[in-house]
Coordinates of C-alpha atoms and ligand atoms in Angstrom, one line a residue:
X23 CA -16.2 19.6 -12.5
X24 CA -18.3 16.6 -13.4
X25 CA -21.8 17.1 -14.9
X26 CA -24.6 14.8 -15.5
X27 CA -28.3 14.8 -16.1
X28 CA -30.9 12.7 -14.4
X29 CA -34.7 12.5 -14.1
X30 CA -35.9 11.8 -10.6
X31 CA -38.0 13.1 -7.8
X32 CA -36.4 15.3 -5.2
X33 CA -37.3 13.2 -2.1
X34 CA -35.6 10.1 -3.6
X35 CA -32.2 11.8 -4.0
X36 CA -29.4 10.8 -1.7
X37 CA -26.9 13.6 -2.2
X38 CA -24.9 16.1 -0.2
X39 CA -27.4 18.7 -1.3
X40 CA -30.5 19.1 -3.3
X41 CA -31.3 22.5 -4.8
X42 CA -34.9 23.6 -5.3
X43 CA -36.5 27.0 -6.2
X44 CA -38.9 29.2 -4.3
X45 CA -40.7 32.0 -6.0
X46 CA -41.6 35.4 -4.6
X47 CA -43.6 35.8 -2.4
X48 CA -42.9 32.6 -0.5
X49 CA -44.4 30.3 -3.2
X50 CA -43.0 26.8 -3.5
X51 CA -42.1 25.5 -6.9
X52 CA -43.5 22.1 -7.7
X53 CA -40.4 20.3 -6.6
X54 CA -40.1 22.3 -3.4
X55 CA -43.8 21.3 -2.8
X56 CA -42.8 17.6 -3.0
X57 CA -40.1 18.1 -0.4
X58 CA -42.5 20.0 1.7
X59 CA -45.0 17.2 1.7
X60 CA -42.5 14.5 2.6
X61 CA -41.0 16.7 5.4
X62 CA -44.5 17.3 6.8
X63 CA -44.6 21.0 6.1
X64 CA -41.1 21.8 7.3
X65 CA -40.3 24.1 4.4
X66 CA -43.6 25.9 4.2
X67 CA -43.3 26.5 8.0
X68 CA -39.9 28.2 7.5
X69 CA -41.3 30.4 4.8
X70 CA -44.3 31.4 6.9
X71 CA -41.9 32.4 9.7
X72 CA -40.2 34.7 7.2
X73 CA -36.8 32.9 6.7
X74 CA -37.0 33.3 2.9
X75 CA -39.1 35.6 0.7
X76 CA -38.1 34.1 -2.6
X77 CA -36.5 37.2 -4.1
X78 CA -34.1 36.3 -7.0
X79 CA -30.8 35.1 -5.7
X80 CA -31.8 34.7 -2.0
X81 CA -30.3 31.5 -0.6
X82 CA -31.3 29.4 2.5
X83 CA -29.3 26.3 3.3
X84 CA -31.1 23.7 5.5
X85 CA -29.6 20.7 7.2
X86 CA -31.3 17.5 8.3
X87 CA -34.7 18.3 6.8
X88 CA -37.1 15.7 8.3
X89 CA -37.6 12.5 6.1
X90 CA -35.2 13.8 3.4
X91 CA -32.4 11.4 2.4
X92 CA -30.0 14.2 1.3
X93 CA -27.8 15.9 3.9
X94 CA -28.8 19.4 2.8
X95 CA -31.5 21.3 1.0
X96 CA -30.6 24.6 -0.6
X97 CA -33.7 26.8 -1.2
X98 CA -33.0 29.3 -3.9
X99 CA -35.1 32.4 -4.4
X100 CA -36.2 32.7 -8.0
X101 CA -38.1 36.0 -8.0
X102 CA -41.6 36.4 -9.4
X103 CA -42.5 33.4 -11.4
X104 CA -43.7 35.3 -14.4
X105 CA -40.6 37.5 -14.5
X106 CA -38.0 34.7 -14.7
X107 CA -36.0 35.5 -17.9
X108 CA -32.7 34.3 -19.3
X109 CA -30.6 36.8 -17.4
X110 CA -32.2 36.0 -14.1
X111 CA -31.9 32.3 -14.7
X112 CA -28.2 32.6 -15.2
X113 CA -27.8 34.9 -12.2
X114 CA -29.6 32.4 -10.1
X115 CA -27.5 29.5 -11.3
X116 CA -24.3 31.4 -10.7
X117 CA -25.3 32.4 -7.1
X118 CA -26.3 28.8 -6.4
X119 CA -23.0 27.5 -7.6
X120 CA -21.0 30.0 -5.5
X121 CA -23.1 29.0 -2.4
X122 CA -22.6 25.3 -3.0
X123 CA -18.9 25.7 -3.6
X124 CA -18.4 27.7 -0.3
X125 CA -20.6 25.6 2.0
X126 CA -19.1 22.2 1.8
X127 CA -21.4 20.3 -0.6
X128 CA -19.0 18.5 -2.9
X129 CA -21.9 17.2 -5.0
X130 CA -25.4 18.4 -5.6
X131 CA -28.6 17.6 -7.5
X132 CA -30.1 20.7 -9.0
X133 CA -33.7 21.1 -9.9
X134 CA -33.4 24.7 -11.1
X135 CA -33.0 23.3 -14.7
X136 CA -36.7 22.5 -14.5
X137 CA -37.8 26.2 -13.9
X138 CA -39.8 27.7 -16.7
X139 CA -37.8 30.3 -18.6
X140 CA -39.6 32.3 -21.2
X141 CA -39.3 30.7 -24.7
X142 CA -36.3 28.5 -23.7
X143 CA -36.3 24.7 -23.8
X144 CA -34.6 22.1 -21.6
X145 CA -31.6 21.9 -23.9
X146 CA -30.9 25.6 -23.5
X147 CA -31.4 25.5 -19.7
X148 CA -29.0 22.7 -19.1
X149 CA -26.4 24.0 -21.5
X150 CA -26.5 27.5 -20.0
X151 CA -26.4 25.9 -16.5
X152 CA -23.2 24.1 -17.5
X153 CA -21.6 27.2 -19.1
X154 CA -22.6 29.4 -16.2
X155 CA -21.3 26.9 -13.6
X156 CA -17.8 26.8 -15.3
X157 CA -17.8 30.5 -15.8
X158 CA -18.6 31.1 -12.1
X159 CA -16.0 28.7 -10.8
X160 CA -13.3 30.1 -13.0
X161 CA -10.4 31.9 -11.4
X162 CA -7.0 32.8 -12.9
X163 CA -4.5 31.3 -10.4
X164 CA -1.5 30.8 -12.7
X165 CA 0.4 33.7 -11.2
X166 CA -0.7 33.4 -7.5
X167 CA 1.7 31.8 -5.1
X168 CA -1.2 31.0 -2.7
X169 CA -4.1 29.4 -4.5
X170 CA -6.7 29.8 -1.8
X171 CA -9.3 27.3 -2.9
X172 CA -12.2 26.2 -0.7
X173 CA -11.5 23.3 1.5
X174 CA -14.4 21.3 0.2
X175 CA -15.2 22.6 -3.3
X176 CA -18.1 21.5 -5.5
X177 CA -17.0 18.6 -7.7
X178 CA -20.1 17.1 -9.2
X179 CA -23.4 18.4 -10.2
X180 CA -26.5 16.7 -11.5
X181 CA -29.1 18.8 -13.4
X182 CA -32.5 17.3 -13.3
X183 CA -34.8 17.1 -16.3
X184 CA -38.6 16.7 -15.9
X185 CA -39.0 13.2 -17.6
X186 CA -36.8 10.4 -18.9
X187 CA -37.7 11.4 -22.4
X188 CA -35.5 14.5 -22.0
X189 CA -32.4 12.6 -20.9
X190 CA -30.7 12.4 -24.3
X191 CA -31.4 16.1 -24.9
X192 CA -29.9 17.0 -21.5
X193 CA -26.9 14.9 -22.2
X194 CA -26.3 16.6 -25.5
X195 CA -26.7 19.9 -23.8
X196 CA -24.0 19.0 -21.2
X197 CA -21.6 17.9 -23.9
X198 CA -22.1 21.1 -25.9
X199 CA -21.9 23.2 -22.8
X200 CA -18.7 21.6 -21.7
X201 CA -17.0 22.1 -25.0
X202 CA -18.0 25.8 -25.1
X203 CA -16.9 26.2 -21.5
X204 CA -13.6 24.6 -22.3
X205 CA -13.1 27.0 -25.1
X206 CA -14.0 29.9 -22.9
X207 CA -11.5 28.8 -20.3
X208 CA -8.8 28.7 -22.9
X209 CA -9.7 32.2 -24.1
X210 CA -9.7 33.5 -20.5
X211 CA -6.4 31.9 -19.6
X212 CA -4.4 33.3 -22.5
X213 CA -6.1 36.7 -22.2
X214 CA -5.4 37.0 -18.5
X215 CA -1.8 36.0 -18.9
X216 CA 0.5 39.0 -18.4
X217 CA 2.1 40.6 -21.5
X218 CA 5.6 39.8 -20.3
X219 CA 4.7 36.1 -20.7
X220 CA 1.9 36.2 -23.3
X221 CA 3.7 37.5 -26.5
X222 CA 3.1 36.4 -30.1
X223 CA 5.4 33.3 -29.6
X224 CA 3.3 32.3 -26.5
X225 CA 0.1 32.5 -28.6
X226 CA 1.7 30.1 -31.1
X227 CA 2.6 27.7 -28.2
X228 CA -1.0 27.8 -27.0
X229 CA -2.2 27.1 -30.6
X230 CA 0.1 24.1 -30.7
X231 CA -1.5 22.7 -27.6
X232 CA -4.6 22.1 -29.6
X233 CA -2.7 19.6 -31.8
X234 CA -3.6 17.0 -29.3
X235 CA -6.9 16.9 -31.2
X236 CA -6.5 14.8 -34.4
X237 CA -8.4 17.3 -36.5
X238 CA -6.0 20.1 -35.7
X239 CA -2.7 21.2 -37.4
X240 CA -0.9 24.4 -36.7
X241 CA 1.6 26.5 -38.8
X242 CA 3.0 29.9 -38.4
X243 CA 4.3 32.9 -40.3
X244 CA 7.3 34.8 -38.9
X245 CA 8.6 38.2 -39.7
X246 CA 10.9 37.0 -42.4
X247 CA 8.1 35.3 -44.2
X248 CA 5.8 38.3 -43.7
X249 CA 8.5 40.3 -45.5
X250 CA 8.5 38.0 -48.4
X251 CA 4.7 38.1 -48.5
X252 CA 4.7 41.9 -48.5
X253 CA 2.8 42.2 -45.2
X254 CA 4.5 45.6 -44.6
X255 CA 1.5 47.1 -42.7
X256 CA 1.5 44.2 -40.1
X257 CA 5.3 44.3 -39.8
X258 CA 5.3 48.1 -39.3
X259 CA 3.1 47.8 -36.1
X260 CA 5.5 45.2 -34.6
X261 CA 8.7 47.0 -35.5
X262 CA 9.1 48.8 -32.2
X263 CA 8.8 45.6 -30.2
X264 CA 11.5 43.3 -29.0
X265 CA 9.0 40.4 -29.5
X266 CA 8.8 39.1 -33.0
X267 CA 5.5 39.3 -34.7
X268 CA 4.1 35.9 -35.4
X269 CA 0.9 34.9 -37.2
X270 CA -0.4 31.5 -36.0
X271 CA -2.6 29.4 -38.3
X272 CA -4.8 26.7 -36.8
X273 CA -6.5 24.3 -39.1
X274 CA -9.4 22.2 -38.0
X275 CA -10.0 19.7 -40.7
X276 CA -13.4 18.2 -39.9
X277 CA -15.0 18.5 -43.3
X278 CA -14.3 17.0 -46.7
X279 CA -10.9 17.6 -48.3
X280 CA -11.3 20.6 -50.6
X281 CA -14.4 21.9 -48.9
X282 CA -14.1 25.7 -48.6
X283 CA -13.2 26.7 -45.0
X284 CA -14.7 29.2 -42.6
X285 CA -11.8 31.5 -41.6
X286 CA -11.6 33.3 -38.3
X287 CA -9.0 36.0 -37.9
X288 CA -8.3 37.3 -34.4
X289 CA -6.5 40.6 -33.5
X290 CA -3.6 39.5 -31.3
X291 CA -2.0 42.6 -29.9
X292 CA -0.3 41.0 -26.9
X293 CA 0.2 44.6 -25.7
X294 CA -0.9 47.9 -27.2
X295 CA 0.9 50.8 -25.7
X296 CA -0.3 53.0 -28.5
X297 CA 3.2 53.1 -29.9
X298 CA 4.6 56.6 -30.7
X299 CA 1.0 57.9 -30.3
X300 CA 1.4 56.7 -26.7
X301 CA -1.7 56.0 -24.7
X302 CA -2.4 57.8 -21.4
X303 CA -1.1 55.8 -18.4
X304 CA -4.4 55.1 -16.7
X305 CA -5.5 51.5 -17.1
X306 CA -2.8 50.9 -19.7
X307 CA -2.3 47.5 -18.1
X308 CA -5.7 46.5 -19.6
X309 CA -4.1 46.7 -23.1
X310 CA -2.7 43.2 -22.4
X311 CA -6.2 42.1 -23.5
X312 CA -5.7 43.6 -26.9
X313 CA -5.2 40.0 -28.0
X314 CA -8.8 39.2 -27.0
X315 CA -9.7 38.6 -30.6
X316 CA -6.9 36.0 -31.0
X317 CA -7.8 34.5 -27.7
X318 CA -11.5 34.2 -28.8
X319 CA -10.5 32.5 -32.0
X320 CA -8.2 30.1 -30.1
X321 CA -11.0 29.3 -27.6
X322 CA -13.4 28.7 -30.4
X323 CA -11.0 26.4 -32.2
X324 CA -10.7 24.5 -29.0
X325 CA -14.5 24.2 -28.6
X326 CA -15.1 23.0 -32.2
X327 CA -12.1 20.6 -32.0
X328 CA -13.6 19.1 -28.8
X329 CA -17.0 18.9 -30.6
X330 CA -15.3 17.5 -33.6
X331 CA -17.5 19.6 -35.9
X332 CA -17.7 18.1 -39.5
X333 CA -16.6 21.3 -41.2
X334 CA -13.3 22.9 -42.2
X335 CA -12.3 25.9 -40.1
X336 CA -9.1 28.0 -40.1
X337 CA -8.3 30.2 -37.1
X338 CA -5.6 32.9 -37.5
X339 CA -4.0 34.5 -34.4
X340 CA -2.5 37.8 -35.6
X341 CA 0.2 38.1 -32.9
X342 CA 2.0 41.4 -32.6
X343 CA 3.1 44.0 -30.0
X344 CA 2.7 47.8 -30.4
X345 CA 5.6 49.6 -28.6
X346 CA 7.3 53.0 -28.9
X347 CA 11.0 52.7 -29.9
X348 CA 13.6 54.1 -32.1
X349 CA 12.6 51.5 -34.7
X350 CA 8.9 52.0 -34.2
X351 CA 6.6 53.2 -37.0
X352 CA 5.5 56.8 -36.7
X353 CA 2.6 59.1 -37.6
X354 CA 3.2 60.3 -41.2
X355 CA 4.6 57.0 -42.4
X356 CA 3.1 55.6 -45.5
X357 CA 2.8 51.8 -45.5
X358 CA 2.2 49.5 -48.5
X359 CA -0.1 46.7 -47.5
X360 CA 0.0 43.2 -48.8
X361 CA -3.0 44.1 -51.0
X362 CA -0.9 46.8 -52.7
X363 CA -3.0 49.6 -51.3
X364 CA -1.1 52.3 -49.4
X365 CA -2.0 53.7 -46.0
X366 CA -0.9 57.0 -44.4
X367 CA -0.5 56.5 -40.6
X368 CA -2.1 59.3 -38.7
X369 CA -2.1 57.6 -35.3
X370 CA 0.1 54.6 -34.4
X371 CA -2.6 53.7 -31.8
X372 CA -5.0 52.7 -34.6
X373 CA -2.8 49.7 -35.1
X374 CA -5.3 46.8 -35.0
X375 CA -6.6 47.6 -38.5
X376 CA -3.0 47.7 -39.9
X377 CA -2.3 44.2 -38.6
X378 CA -5.7 42.8 -39.6
X379 CA -5.7 44.2 -43.1
X380 CA -2.7 42.2 -44.1
X381 CA -4.0 39.1 -42.3
X382 CA -7.3 39.5 -44.2
X383 CA -5.4 39.7 -47.5
X384 CA -3.3 36.7 -46.5
X385 CA -6.4 34.5 -46.0
X386 CA -7.5 34.9 -49.6
X387 CA -5.2 32.0 -50.4
X388 CA -7.6 29.6 -48.6
X389 CA -10.5 30.6 -51.0
X390 CA -12.7 30.8 -47.9
X391 CA -16.4 30.2 -47.8
X392 CA -16.5 33.3 -45.5
X393 CA -14.2 35.2 -43.2
X394 CA -15.0 36.6 -39.7
X395 CA -12.5 38.8 -37.9
X396 CA -12.7 39.3 -34.2
X397 CA -11.0 42.3 -32.6
X398 CA -10.8 44.6 -29.6
X399 CA -10.6 47.3 -32.3
X400 CA -12.1 50.5 -31.0
X401 CA -12.7 52.3 -27.7
X402 CA -15.7 53.8 -29.6
X403 CA -17.4 50.5 -29.5
X404 CA -17.4 50.6 -25.7
X405 CA -19.0 54.1 -26.0
X406 CA -21.6 52.8 -28.4
X407 CA -22.6 49.5 -26.9
X408 CA -21.0 49.3 -23.5
X409 CA -19.9 45.9 -22.1
X410 CA -23.0 44.1 -23.1
X411 CA -23.0 43.7 -26.8
X412 CA -20.4 42.9 -29.4
X413 CA -20.6 45.1 -32.5
X414 CA -21.1 43.3 -35.8
X415 CA -20.6 44.7 -39.2
X416 CA -20.7 42.9 -42.5
X417 CA -20.5 43.2 -46.3
X418 CA -23.0 40.3 -46.6
X419 CA -26.5 40.5 -45.0
X420 CA -27.2 36.7 -44.7
X421 CA -23.9 36.3 -42.8
X422 CA -24.8 39.2 -40.4
X423 CA -28.1 37.5 -39.8
X424 CA -26.5 34.1 -39.2
X425 CA -24.2 35.7 -36.6
X426 CA -27.0 37.6 -34.9
X427 CA -29.0 34.4 -34.8
X428 CA -26.1 32.5 -33.2
X429 CA -25.8 35.3 -30.7
X430 CA -29.5 35.1 -29.8
X431 CA -29.3 31.3 -29.4
X432 CA -26.1 31.3 -27.3
X433 CA -27.1 34.3 -25.2
X434 CA -23.8 36.0 -26.2
X435 CA -25.2 39.4 -27.1
X436 CA -24.4 41.2 -30.3
X437 CA -25.7 44.2 -32.2
X438 CA -25.3 45.2 -35.8
X439 CA -23.9 48.6 -36.9
X440 CA -24.1 49.9 -40.5
X441 CA -21.3 49.8 -43.0
X442 CA -22.6 52.3 -45.4
X443 CA -20.4 53.8 -48.1
X444 CA -21.3 57.3 -46.7
X445 CA -18.7 56.7 -44.0
X446 CA -15.8 55.7 -46.3
X447 CA -14.7 59.3 -47.1
X448 CA -13.7 59.8 -43.5
X449 CA -10.6 57.7 -44.5
X450 CA -9.5 60.0 -47.4
X451 CA -5.8 60.9 -47.4
X452 CA -4.1 63.6 -49.6
X453 CA -1.0 61.4 -49.7
X454 CA -1.9 57.8 -49.8
X455 CA -4.9 55.6 -50.8
X456 CA -6.3 56.0 -47.3
X457 CA -5.5 57.0 -43.7
X458 CA -5.7 54.7 -40.7
X459 CA -7.8 57.2 -38.8
X460 CA -11.5 58.0 -39.4
X461 CA -11.9 60.8 -36.8
X462 CA -14.1 61.0 -33.8
X463 CA -17.5 60.3 -35.4
X464 CA -18.5 56.7 -35.8
X465 CA -15.1 55.4 -34.9
X466 CA -16.2 51.7 -34.8
X467 CA -17.8 52.0 -38.2
X468 CA -14.9 53.8 -39.9
X469 CA -12.5 51.1 -38.5
X470 CA -14.7 48.5 -40.1
X471 CA -14.8 50.6 -43.3
X472 CA -11.0 50.5 -43.3
X473 CA -11.1 46.6 -43.1
X474 CA -13.8 46.4 -45.8
X475 CA -11.3 47.7 -48.3
X476 CA -9.3 44.4 -47.8
X477 CA -12.2 42.0 -47.8
X478 CA -13.8 42.5 -51.2
X479 CA -13.0 39.0 -52.4
X480 CA -15.2 37.1 -50.0
X481 CA -18.2 37.3 -47.6
X482 CA -17.0 38.9 -44.5
X483 CA -18.1 40.0 -41.0
X484 CA -16.3 42.0 -38.4
X485 CA -16.8 41.7 -34.7
X486 CA -15.7 44.5 -32.4
X487 CA -15.3 42.9 -29.0
X488 CA -13.6 45.9 -27.2
X489 CA -16.4 46.1 -24.7
X490 CA -17.3 42.4 -24.3
X491 CA -14.0 40.6 -24.2
X492 CA -13.1 41.7 -20.7
X493 CA -14.5 43.2 -17.5
X494 CA -12.9 46.4 -16.1
X495 CA -12.8 47.5 -12.5
X496 CA -12.0 45.7 -9.3
X497 CA -13.1 42.3 -10.6
X498 CA -11.3 42.7 -13.9
X499 CA -10.5 39.8 -16.2
X500 CA -11.3 38.2 -19.5
X501 CA -14.9 37.0 -20.1
X502 CA -14.4 34.2 -22.6
X503 CA -16.5 36.0 -25.1
X504 CA -17.3 35.7 -28.0
X505 CA -16.6 32.0 -27.9
X506 CA -20.3 31.1 -27.3
X507 CA -21.5 33.1 -30.3
X508 CA -18.8 31.8 -32.7
X509 CA -19.1 28.2 -31.5
X510 CA -22.9 28.4 -32.0
X511 CA -22.4 29.9 -35.4
X512 CA -20.1 27.0 -36.4
X513 CA -22.4 24.4 -34.8
X514 CA -25.3 25.8 -36.9
X515 CA -23.1 25.6 -40.0
X516 CA -22.2 22.0 -39.2
X517 CA -25.9 21.1 -38.8
X518 CA -25.6 20.3 -35.1
X519 CA -29.0 20.2 -33.5
X520 CA -29.3 22.4 -30.5
X521 CA -33.0 22.2 -29.6
X522 CA -35.2 19.6 -28.1
Ligands
LIG614 N1 -7.0 48.4 -28.7 C1 -7.5 49.7 -28.9 C2 -9.0 49.8 -28.8 C3 -9.5 49.6 -27.3 C4 -9.5 50.7 -26.5 C5 -9.9 48.4 -26.9 C6 -10.0 50.6 -25.2 C7 -10.4 48.3 -25.6 C8 -10.4 49.3 -24.8 C9 -7.1 50.2 -30.3 O1 -5.9 49.7 -30.8 C10 -7.1 51.6 -30.2 O2 -6.2 52.1 -29.6 N2 -8.0 52.3 -30.9 C11 -8.1 53.7 -30.9 C12 -8.4 54.1 -32.3 C13 -8.2 55.5 -32.6 C14 -6.7 56.0 -32.4 C15 -8.7 55.8 -34.0 C16 -9.2 54.1 -30.0 O3 -10.2 53.4 -29.9 O4 -9.0 55.1 -29.3
LIG615 MN1 -4.3 51.0 -30.3
LIG616 ZN1 -5.2 48.0 -30.1

């Protein structure tokens, strides 16, 4: 898809389609008004006859509107003017894009970016329009023998801004939106890939693809090296799998040499069967997305490499597969982590924390400015926050606030949960320094408490994306989250302006 911004009046556009809004009930937006005048009341006549009420998401495609240079006019219902919020704006854009893509307009000029959305500026509206467009048009076709694309798909879209003064802001919004969308696509593609193909070695291959950016260098740690490093907890989880555990390390060197990096660590369980504590069969296929954290880190590294952010960032993909086997680790085993602390395994399905704790100790060597881990860590997080918000926990208040701020700016929702010491005793073990199981109460928090015992040497935040990284149900698939939030966080750190 090609995107651009322009500042013009609707009647002057010569395009396959122009897109303008209509509010409920039957109220023309200023741009629709202009078209109505030129066409001598053609549009207001239609509305009067009841063809379109203006409810949010309603679509009416018109051909050969009198005196209009464009072939088509798409009228888009925008709901009540005063109720137009961010969520509705994105829904309207998404529905518009679907309609355009399916009705033969290969290009369009869209005036919906001029709609007034509560407390959001033109930068935000254009950037969200770009991200939403790419998200809407995404489909995972790698494994389909018949691709089934529309005959005349949408190829080019112009978002209009009110005046020429806003053109540079709009262009910056397109550039940022495209980078984030590219990152999200990378995340979705690897996360949707089936687990017979997407294993830890595949994650490394995908990381290496980013080496086409001059700022990026990739290395990896295999099982033999993990052994030497003492990463016995990480190794234990992968021991039942025929696929070797591999930790991929992606360096983005955009800052000064020697400048402390931001480190992102992604849980990369390319399949989580539960191991000896086998999961129930229902929806077990969805555990291919248990590498959603690694996929999110990979996509974020893609976005920031494309933006060429002037900071140093290291992305770790903690690749591993959790399978039952004669070699598999078992409940009752006591593991010695890279930190030296011991863990009594009470459930082999609480494997994410066992992989992450060693990765979090490993990254100490980078003397990081801060560390964020991203993981589909607990089913309890879905119970607490559903599919809408990522759970955030942190040992450093300013970092938590920075992340929540980035979440608010990017529209990639997140909510903080507490990490109070009161919860720590749920991990007590009579045999080792701790267990890997905190019990039913506050499962998301006790998982983070476990990790917090390995992150004392730096400022750290944990993101539980179990609910947000993918959609379940008929339309299941990876969402590309939390790439927008993480990219925004890093853009803010790099001092990139994202307002007008
Ligand atoms: N990968 C799962 C968490 C998960 C569950 C993510 C459902 C997305 C959807 C994780 O490894 C796991 O199995 N967690 C257990 C922890 C429990 C054994 C303490 C869980 O949430 O049930
Ligand atoms: Mn598990
Ligand atoms: Zn898991």
